Tab-separated table of C-alpha atoms and ligand atoms in Angstrom:
chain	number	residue	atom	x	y	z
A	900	UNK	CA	123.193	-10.309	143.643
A	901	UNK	CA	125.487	-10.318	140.484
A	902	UNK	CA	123.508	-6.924	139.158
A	903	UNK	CA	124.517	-5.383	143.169
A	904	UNK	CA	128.475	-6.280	142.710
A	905	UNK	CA	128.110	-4.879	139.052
A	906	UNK	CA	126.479	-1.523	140.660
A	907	UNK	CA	128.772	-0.906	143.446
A	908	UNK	CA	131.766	-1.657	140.948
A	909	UNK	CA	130.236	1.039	138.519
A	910	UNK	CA	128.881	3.655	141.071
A	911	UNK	CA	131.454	3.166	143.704
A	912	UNK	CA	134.262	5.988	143.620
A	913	UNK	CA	137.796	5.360	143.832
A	914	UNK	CA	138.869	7.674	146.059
A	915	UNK	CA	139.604	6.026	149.668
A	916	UNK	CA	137.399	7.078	152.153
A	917	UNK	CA	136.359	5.702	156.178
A	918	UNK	CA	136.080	2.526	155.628
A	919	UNK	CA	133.049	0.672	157.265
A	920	UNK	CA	134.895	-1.381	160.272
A	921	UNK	CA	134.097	-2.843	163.193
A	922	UNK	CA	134.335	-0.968	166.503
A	923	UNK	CA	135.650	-3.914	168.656
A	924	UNK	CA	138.537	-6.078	166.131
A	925	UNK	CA	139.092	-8.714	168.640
A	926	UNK	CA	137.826	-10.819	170.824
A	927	UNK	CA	137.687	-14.205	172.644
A	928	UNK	CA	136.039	-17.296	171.565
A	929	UNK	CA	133.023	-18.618	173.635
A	930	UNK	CA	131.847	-14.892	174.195
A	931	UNK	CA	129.478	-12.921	173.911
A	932	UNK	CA	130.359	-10.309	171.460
A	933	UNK	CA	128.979	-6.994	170.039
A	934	UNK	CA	129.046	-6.250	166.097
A	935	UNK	CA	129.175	-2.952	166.038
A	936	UNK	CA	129.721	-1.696	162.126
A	937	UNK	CA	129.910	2.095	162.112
A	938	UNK	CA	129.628	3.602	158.822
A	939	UNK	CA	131.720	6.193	158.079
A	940	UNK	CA	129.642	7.483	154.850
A	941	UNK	CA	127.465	7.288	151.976
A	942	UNK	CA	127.655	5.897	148.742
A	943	UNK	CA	128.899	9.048	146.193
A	944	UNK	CA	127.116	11.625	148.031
A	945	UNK	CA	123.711	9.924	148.541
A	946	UNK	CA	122.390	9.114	151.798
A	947	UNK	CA	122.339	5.478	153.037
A	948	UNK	CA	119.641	4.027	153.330
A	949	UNK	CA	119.529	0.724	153.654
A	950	UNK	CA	122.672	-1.199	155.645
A	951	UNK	CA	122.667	-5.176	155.263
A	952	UNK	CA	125.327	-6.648	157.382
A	953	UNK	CA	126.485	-10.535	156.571
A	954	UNK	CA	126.653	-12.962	159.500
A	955	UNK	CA	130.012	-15.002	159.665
A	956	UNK	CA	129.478	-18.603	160.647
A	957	UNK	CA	130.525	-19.054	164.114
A	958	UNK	CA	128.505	-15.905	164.945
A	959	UNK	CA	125.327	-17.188	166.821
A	960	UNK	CA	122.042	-16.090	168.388
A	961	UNK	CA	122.570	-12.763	166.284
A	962	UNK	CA	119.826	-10.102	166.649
A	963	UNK	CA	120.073	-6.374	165.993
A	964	UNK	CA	120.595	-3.478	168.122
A	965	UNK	CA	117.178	-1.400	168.136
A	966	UNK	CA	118.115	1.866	166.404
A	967	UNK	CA	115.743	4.777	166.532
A	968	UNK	CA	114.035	5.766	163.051
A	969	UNK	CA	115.120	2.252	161.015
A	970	UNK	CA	113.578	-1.267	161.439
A	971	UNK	CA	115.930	-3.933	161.473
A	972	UNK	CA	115.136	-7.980	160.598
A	973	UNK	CA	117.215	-10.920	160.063
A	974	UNK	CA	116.648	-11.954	156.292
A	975	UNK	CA	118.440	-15.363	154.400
A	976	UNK	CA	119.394	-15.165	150.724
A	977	UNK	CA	118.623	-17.059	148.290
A	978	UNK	CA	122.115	-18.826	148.778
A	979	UNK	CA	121.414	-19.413	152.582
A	980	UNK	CA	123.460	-16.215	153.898
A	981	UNK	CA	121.921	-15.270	156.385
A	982	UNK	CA	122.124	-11.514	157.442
A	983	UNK	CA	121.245	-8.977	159.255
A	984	UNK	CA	119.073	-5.801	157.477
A	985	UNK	CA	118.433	-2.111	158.564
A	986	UNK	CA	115.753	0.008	156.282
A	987	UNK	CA	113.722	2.497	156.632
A	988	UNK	CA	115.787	4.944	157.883
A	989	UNK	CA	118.473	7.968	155.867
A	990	UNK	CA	121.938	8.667	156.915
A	991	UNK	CA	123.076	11.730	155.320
A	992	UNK	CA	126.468	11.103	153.061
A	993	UNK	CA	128.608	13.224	155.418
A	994	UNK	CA	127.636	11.646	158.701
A	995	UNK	CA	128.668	8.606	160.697
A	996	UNK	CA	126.814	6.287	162.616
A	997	UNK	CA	127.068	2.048	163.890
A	998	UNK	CA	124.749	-0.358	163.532
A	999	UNK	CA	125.050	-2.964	165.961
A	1000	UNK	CA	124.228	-6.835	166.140
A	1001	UNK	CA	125.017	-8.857	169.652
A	1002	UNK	CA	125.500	-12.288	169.566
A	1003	UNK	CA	128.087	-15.600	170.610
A	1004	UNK	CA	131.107	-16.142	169.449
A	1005	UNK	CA	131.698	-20.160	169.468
A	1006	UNK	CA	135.236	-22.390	169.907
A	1007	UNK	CA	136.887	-20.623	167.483
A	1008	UNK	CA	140.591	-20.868	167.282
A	1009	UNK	CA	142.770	-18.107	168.230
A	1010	UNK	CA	144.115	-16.091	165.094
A	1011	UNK	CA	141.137	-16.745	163.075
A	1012	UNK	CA	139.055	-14.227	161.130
A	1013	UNK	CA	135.463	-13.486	160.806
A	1014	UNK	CA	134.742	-11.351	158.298
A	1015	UNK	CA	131.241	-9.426	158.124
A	1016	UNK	CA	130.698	-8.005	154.471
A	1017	UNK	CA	128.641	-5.076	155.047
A	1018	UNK	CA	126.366	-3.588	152.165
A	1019	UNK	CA	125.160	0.204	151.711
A	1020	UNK	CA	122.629	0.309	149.626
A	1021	UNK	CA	121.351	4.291	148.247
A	1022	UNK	CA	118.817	5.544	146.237
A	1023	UNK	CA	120.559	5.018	142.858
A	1024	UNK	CA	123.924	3.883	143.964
A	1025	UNK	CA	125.823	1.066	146.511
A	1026	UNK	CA	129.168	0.342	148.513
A	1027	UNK	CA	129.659	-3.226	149.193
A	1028	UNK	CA	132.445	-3.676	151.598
A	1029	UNK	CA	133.154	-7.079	151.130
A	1030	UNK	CA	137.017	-7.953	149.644
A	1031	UNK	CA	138.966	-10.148	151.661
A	1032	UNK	CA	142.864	-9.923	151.442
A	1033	UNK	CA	144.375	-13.090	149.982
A	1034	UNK	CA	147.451	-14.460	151.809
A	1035	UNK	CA	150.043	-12.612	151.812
A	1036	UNK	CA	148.097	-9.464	150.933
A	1037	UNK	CA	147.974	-6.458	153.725
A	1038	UNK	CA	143.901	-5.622	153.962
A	1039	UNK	CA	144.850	-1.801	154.253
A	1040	UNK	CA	145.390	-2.311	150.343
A	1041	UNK	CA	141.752	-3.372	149.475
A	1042	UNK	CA	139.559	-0.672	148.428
A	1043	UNK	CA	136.861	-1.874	149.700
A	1044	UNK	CA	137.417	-4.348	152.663
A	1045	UNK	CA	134.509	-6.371	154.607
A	1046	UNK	CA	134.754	-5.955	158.032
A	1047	UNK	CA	136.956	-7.774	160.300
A	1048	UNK	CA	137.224	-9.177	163.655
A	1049	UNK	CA	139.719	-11.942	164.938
A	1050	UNK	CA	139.684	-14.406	167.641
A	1051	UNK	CA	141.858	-13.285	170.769
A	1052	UNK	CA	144.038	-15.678	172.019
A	1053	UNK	CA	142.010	-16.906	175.340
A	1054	UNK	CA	145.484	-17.186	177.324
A	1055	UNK	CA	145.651	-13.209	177.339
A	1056	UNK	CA	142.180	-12.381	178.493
A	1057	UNK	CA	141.864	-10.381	181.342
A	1058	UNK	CA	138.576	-10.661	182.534
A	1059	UNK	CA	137.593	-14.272	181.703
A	1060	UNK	CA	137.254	-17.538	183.364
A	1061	UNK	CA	135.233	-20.847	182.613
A	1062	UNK	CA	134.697	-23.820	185.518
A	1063	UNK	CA	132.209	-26.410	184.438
A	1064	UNK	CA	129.280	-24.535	182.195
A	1065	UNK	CA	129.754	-21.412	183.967
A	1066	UNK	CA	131.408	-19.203	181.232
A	1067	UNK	CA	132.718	-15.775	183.354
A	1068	UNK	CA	133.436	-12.907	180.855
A	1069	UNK	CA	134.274	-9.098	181.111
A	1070	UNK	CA	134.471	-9.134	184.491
A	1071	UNK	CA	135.850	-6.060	185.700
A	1072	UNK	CA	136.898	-3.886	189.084
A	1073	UNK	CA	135.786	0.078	189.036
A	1074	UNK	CA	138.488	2.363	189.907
A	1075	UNK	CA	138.160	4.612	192.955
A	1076	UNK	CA	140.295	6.787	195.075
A	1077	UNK	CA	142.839	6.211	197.497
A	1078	UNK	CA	140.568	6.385	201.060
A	1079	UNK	CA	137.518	5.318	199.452
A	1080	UNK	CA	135.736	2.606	201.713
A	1081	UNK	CA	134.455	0.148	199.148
A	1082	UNK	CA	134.594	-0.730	194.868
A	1083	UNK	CA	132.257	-2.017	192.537
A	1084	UNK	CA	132.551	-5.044	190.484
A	1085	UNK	CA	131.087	-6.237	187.705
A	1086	UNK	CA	130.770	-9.216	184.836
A	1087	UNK	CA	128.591	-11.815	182.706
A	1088	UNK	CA	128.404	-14.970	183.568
A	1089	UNK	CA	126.725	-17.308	180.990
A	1090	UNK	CA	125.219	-20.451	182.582
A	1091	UNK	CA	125.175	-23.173	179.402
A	1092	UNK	CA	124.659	-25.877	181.761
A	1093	UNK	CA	121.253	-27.738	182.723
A	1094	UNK	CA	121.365	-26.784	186.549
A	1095	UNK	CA	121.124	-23.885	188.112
A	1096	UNK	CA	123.846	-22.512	190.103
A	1097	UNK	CA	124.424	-19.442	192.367
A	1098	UNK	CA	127.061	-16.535	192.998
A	1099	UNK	CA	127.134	-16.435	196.399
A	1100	UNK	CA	130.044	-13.524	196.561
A	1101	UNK	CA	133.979	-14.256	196.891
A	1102	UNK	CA	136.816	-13.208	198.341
A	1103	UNK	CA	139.926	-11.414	197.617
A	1104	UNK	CA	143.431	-9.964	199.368
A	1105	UNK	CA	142.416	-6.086	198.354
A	1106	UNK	CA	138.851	-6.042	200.385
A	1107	UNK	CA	138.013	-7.600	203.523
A	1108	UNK	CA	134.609	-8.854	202.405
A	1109	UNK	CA	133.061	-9.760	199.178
A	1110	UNK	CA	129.197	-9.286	198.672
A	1111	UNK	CA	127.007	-9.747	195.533
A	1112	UNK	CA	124.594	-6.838	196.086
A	1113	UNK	CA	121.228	-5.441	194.203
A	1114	UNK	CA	120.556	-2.157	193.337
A	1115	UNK	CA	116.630	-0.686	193.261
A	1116	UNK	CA	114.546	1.975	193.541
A	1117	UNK	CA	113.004	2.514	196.901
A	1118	UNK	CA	110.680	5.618	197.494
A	1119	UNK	CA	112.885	7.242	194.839
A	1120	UNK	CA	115.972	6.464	196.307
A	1121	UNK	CA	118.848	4.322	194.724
A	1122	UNK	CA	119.540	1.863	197.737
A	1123	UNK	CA	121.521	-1.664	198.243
A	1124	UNK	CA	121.596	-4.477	199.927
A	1125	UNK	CA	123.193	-7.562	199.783
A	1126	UNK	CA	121.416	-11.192	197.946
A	1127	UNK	CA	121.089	-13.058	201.305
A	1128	UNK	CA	120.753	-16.233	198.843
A	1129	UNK	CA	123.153	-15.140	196.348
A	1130	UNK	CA	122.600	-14.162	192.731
A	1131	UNK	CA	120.555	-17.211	190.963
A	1132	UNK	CA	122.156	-18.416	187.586
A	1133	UNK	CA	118.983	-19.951	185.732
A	1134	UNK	CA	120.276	-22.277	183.424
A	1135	UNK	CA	120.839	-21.820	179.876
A	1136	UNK	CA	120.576	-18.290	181.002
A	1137	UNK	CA	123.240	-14.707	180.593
A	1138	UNK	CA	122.884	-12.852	184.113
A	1139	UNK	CA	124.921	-9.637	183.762
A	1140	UNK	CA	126.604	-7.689	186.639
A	1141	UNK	CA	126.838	-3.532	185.337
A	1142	UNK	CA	126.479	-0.347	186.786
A	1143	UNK	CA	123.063	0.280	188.189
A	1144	UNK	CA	122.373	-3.253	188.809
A	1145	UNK	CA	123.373	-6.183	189.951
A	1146	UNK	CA	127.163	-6.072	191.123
A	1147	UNK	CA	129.923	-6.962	193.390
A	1148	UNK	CA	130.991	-5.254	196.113
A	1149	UNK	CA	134.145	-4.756	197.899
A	1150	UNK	CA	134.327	-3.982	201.327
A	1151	UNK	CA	137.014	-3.048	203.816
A	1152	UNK	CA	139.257	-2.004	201.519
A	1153	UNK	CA	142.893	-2.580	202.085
A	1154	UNK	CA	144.159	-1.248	198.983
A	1155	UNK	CA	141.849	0.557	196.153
A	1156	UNK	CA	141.973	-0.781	192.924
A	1157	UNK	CA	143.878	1.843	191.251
A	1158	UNK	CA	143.221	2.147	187.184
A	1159	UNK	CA	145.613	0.364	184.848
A	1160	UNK	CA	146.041	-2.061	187.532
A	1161	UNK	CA	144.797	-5.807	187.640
A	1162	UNK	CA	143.167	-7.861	190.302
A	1163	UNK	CA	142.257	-11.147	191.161
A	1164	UNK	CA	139.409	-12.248	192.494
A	1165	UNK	CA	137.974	-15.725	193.838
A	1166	UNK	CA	134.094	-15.788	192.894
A	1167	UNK	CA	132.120	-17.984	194.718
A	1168	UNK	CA	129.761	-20.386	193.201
A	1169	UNK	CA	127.340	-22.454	195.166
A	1170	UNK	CA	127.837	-25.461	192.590
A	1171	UNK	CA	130.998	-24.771	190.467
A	1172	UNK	CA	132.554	-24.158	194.135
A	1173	UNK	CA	135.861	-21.181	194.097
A	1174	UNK	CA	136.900	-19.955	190.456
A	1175	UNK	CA	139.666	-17.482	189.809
A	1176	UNK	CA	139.561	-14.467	187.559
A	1177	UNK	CA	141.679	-11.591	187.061
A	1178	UNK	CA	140.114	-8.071	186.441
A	1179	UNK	CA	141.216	-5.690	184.978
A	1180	UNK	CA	140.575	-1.703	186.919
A	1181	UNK	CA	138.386	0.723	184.839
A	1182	UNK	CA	139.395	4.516	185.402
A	1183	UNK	CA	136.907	6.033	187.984
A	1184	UNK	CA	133.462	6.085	187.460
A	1185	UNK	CA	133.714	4.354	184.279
A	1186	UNK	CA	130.621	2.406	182.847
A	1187	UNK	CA	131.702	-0.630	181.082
A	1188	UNK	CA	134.452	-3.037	180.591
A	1189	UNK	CA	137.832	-1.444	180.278
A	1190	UNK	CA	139.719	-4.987	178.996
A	1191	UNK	CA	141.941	-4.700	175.570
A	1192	UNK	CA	139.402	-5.055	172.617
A	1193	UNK	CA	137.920	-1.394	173.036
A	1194	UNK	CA	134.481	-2.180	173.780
A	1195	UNK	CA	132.335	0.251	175.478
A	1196	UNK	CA	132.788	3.098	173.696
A	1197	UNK	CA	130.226	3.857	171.426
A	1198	UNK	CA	127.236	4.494	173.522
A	1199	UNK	CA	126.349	2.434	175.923
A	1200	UNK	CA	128.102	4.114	178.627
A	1201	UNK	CA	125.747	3.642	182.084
A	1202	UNK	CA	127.207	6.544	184.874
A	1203	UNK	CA	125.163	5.876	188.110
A	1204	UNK	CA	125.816	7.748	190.719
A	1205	UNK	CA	126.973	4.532	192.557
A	1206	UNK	CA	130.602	5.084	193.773
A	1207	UNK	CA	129.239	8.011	196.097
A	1208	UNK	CA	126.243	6.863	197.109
A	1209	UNK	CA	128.396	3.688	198.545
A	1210	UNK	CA	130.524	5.867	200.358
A	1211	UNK	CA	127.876	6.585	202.882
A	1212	UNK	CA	125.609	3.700	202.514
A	1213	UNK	CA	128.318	1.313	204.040
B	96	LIG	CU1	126.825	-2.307	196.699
């Protein structure tokens, strides 16, 4: 590891260029969260072609985001870091591309910083972005800083709730126009209990009704219908609520979520009983969570064609 640093000291140049840096800077503790590194260049000119990607502690159940044309594999140095590797694949010097690893946050406090050094590695040459800033010291004057995300403080999250071991997270409202009949919702819940539980729907003052609903494929039609039982929470188990799936739905509504806007929203659990969240609105026909840490927007966008097709289903 000594002869790497000594490299990328050598072979690095000094002029400043896109720093490697994480797509989503903050987020709340006891979440799932994406890190998504995007690279921003190679090292002098030469492609990249290897990325290696540090894993902070309190970043769990890490695994890689498949990405076409490299294999990725969590390796452990020889000094127990464990990390997260991408090879076999070549991105040019000029262009710009993230490589992504999902895992947990755990009970981190608010404030606090996670840093994940990130390693290029070329065919003769390397960029290790791994400097921290001392105290006291701003980061933008590191040449070379790891990536960094810090812990939001919980009180400010739109979009969040716990009761019991239910954990409720990035649940959101989809925006729609004024006379549309109905609204999608959508959210993770994370079930880190031993019992299983159920999302039976909710209730809220926008909508007249609140069902949890299904989406699939019949005779090549996108229908829906309600979960007569509810939406099972296995436990120990992540059950996700997104466009094209599973998802809430609004009904007689009385006033339509209009973007920028938040709601609030009484889910209801079979076993953890009535629990409170406020949602934030997404702009119409938006695909993922539009809360304050930036996250959906580098790819995983989802469009369905679900906002119409309610419009005449109900
Ligand atoms: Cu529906």
């Amino acid at each position: 590891m000594k002869n790497l640093m000594m490299m990328a000291l050598v072979l690095a140049p000094t002029t400043a260029f896109a720093h490697a840096s994480l797509e989503t800077k903050t987020a709340p503790a006891n979440s799932a969260y994406e890190a998504a590194i995007r690279i921003g260049h190679g090292c002098d000119g030469q492609p990249t072609l290897e990325v290696r990607v540090e894993l902070p502690d309190g970043f769990t159940d890490a695994a890689p985001v498949a990405k076409d044309g490299w294999e990725a594999s969590l390796a452990e140095t020889a000094s127990g870091v464990r990390e997260i590797v991408w090879q076999g694949g070549s991105l040019p010097a000029d262009a710009k591309e993230t490589f992504a690893i999902t895992g947990r946050l755990g009970d981190l406090p608010a404030g606090s910083a996670l840093a994940f050094p990130t390693r290029q590695v070329c065919a003769d040459a390397q960029i290790a972005w791994v400097e921290r800033a001392a105290p006291g010291v701003d980061p933008h004057s590191l040449d070379r800083p790891a990536p960094v995300l810090t812990i939001a403080d919980t009180g400010a999250v739109v979009g969040a709730a716990h009761a019991g071991d239910l954990a409720i997270e990035r649940a959101w409202v989809r925006g729609v126009p004024p006379g549309a009949p109905v609204a999608g919702g959508y959210l993770t819940i994370v079930n880190s209990g031993t019992a299983p539980d159920r999302l039976l729907g909710g209730s809220t003052d926008f909508a007249g009704a609140v069902e949890v609903h299904e989406m699939a494929m019949t005779n090549g039609m996108m229908t829906m219908a309600p979960l007569p039982e509810g939406l099972p929470l296995p436990p120990g188990e992540t059950v996700t609520l997104s466009p094209g799936g599973y998802h809430l739905m609004f009904l007689e509504l009385s006033a339509p979520p209009k973007p920028g806007d938040t709601v609030t929203v009484t889910l209801d659990f079979a076993e953890a009983g009535p629990v409170e969240v406020t949602m934030p609105v997404s702009q119409f026909g938006a695909g993922a969570f539009p809360g304050g840490d930036g996250a959906g927007g580098h790819g995983h966008g989802e469009g369905d064609a679900h906002g119409t097709s309610h419009g005449s289903s109900h």
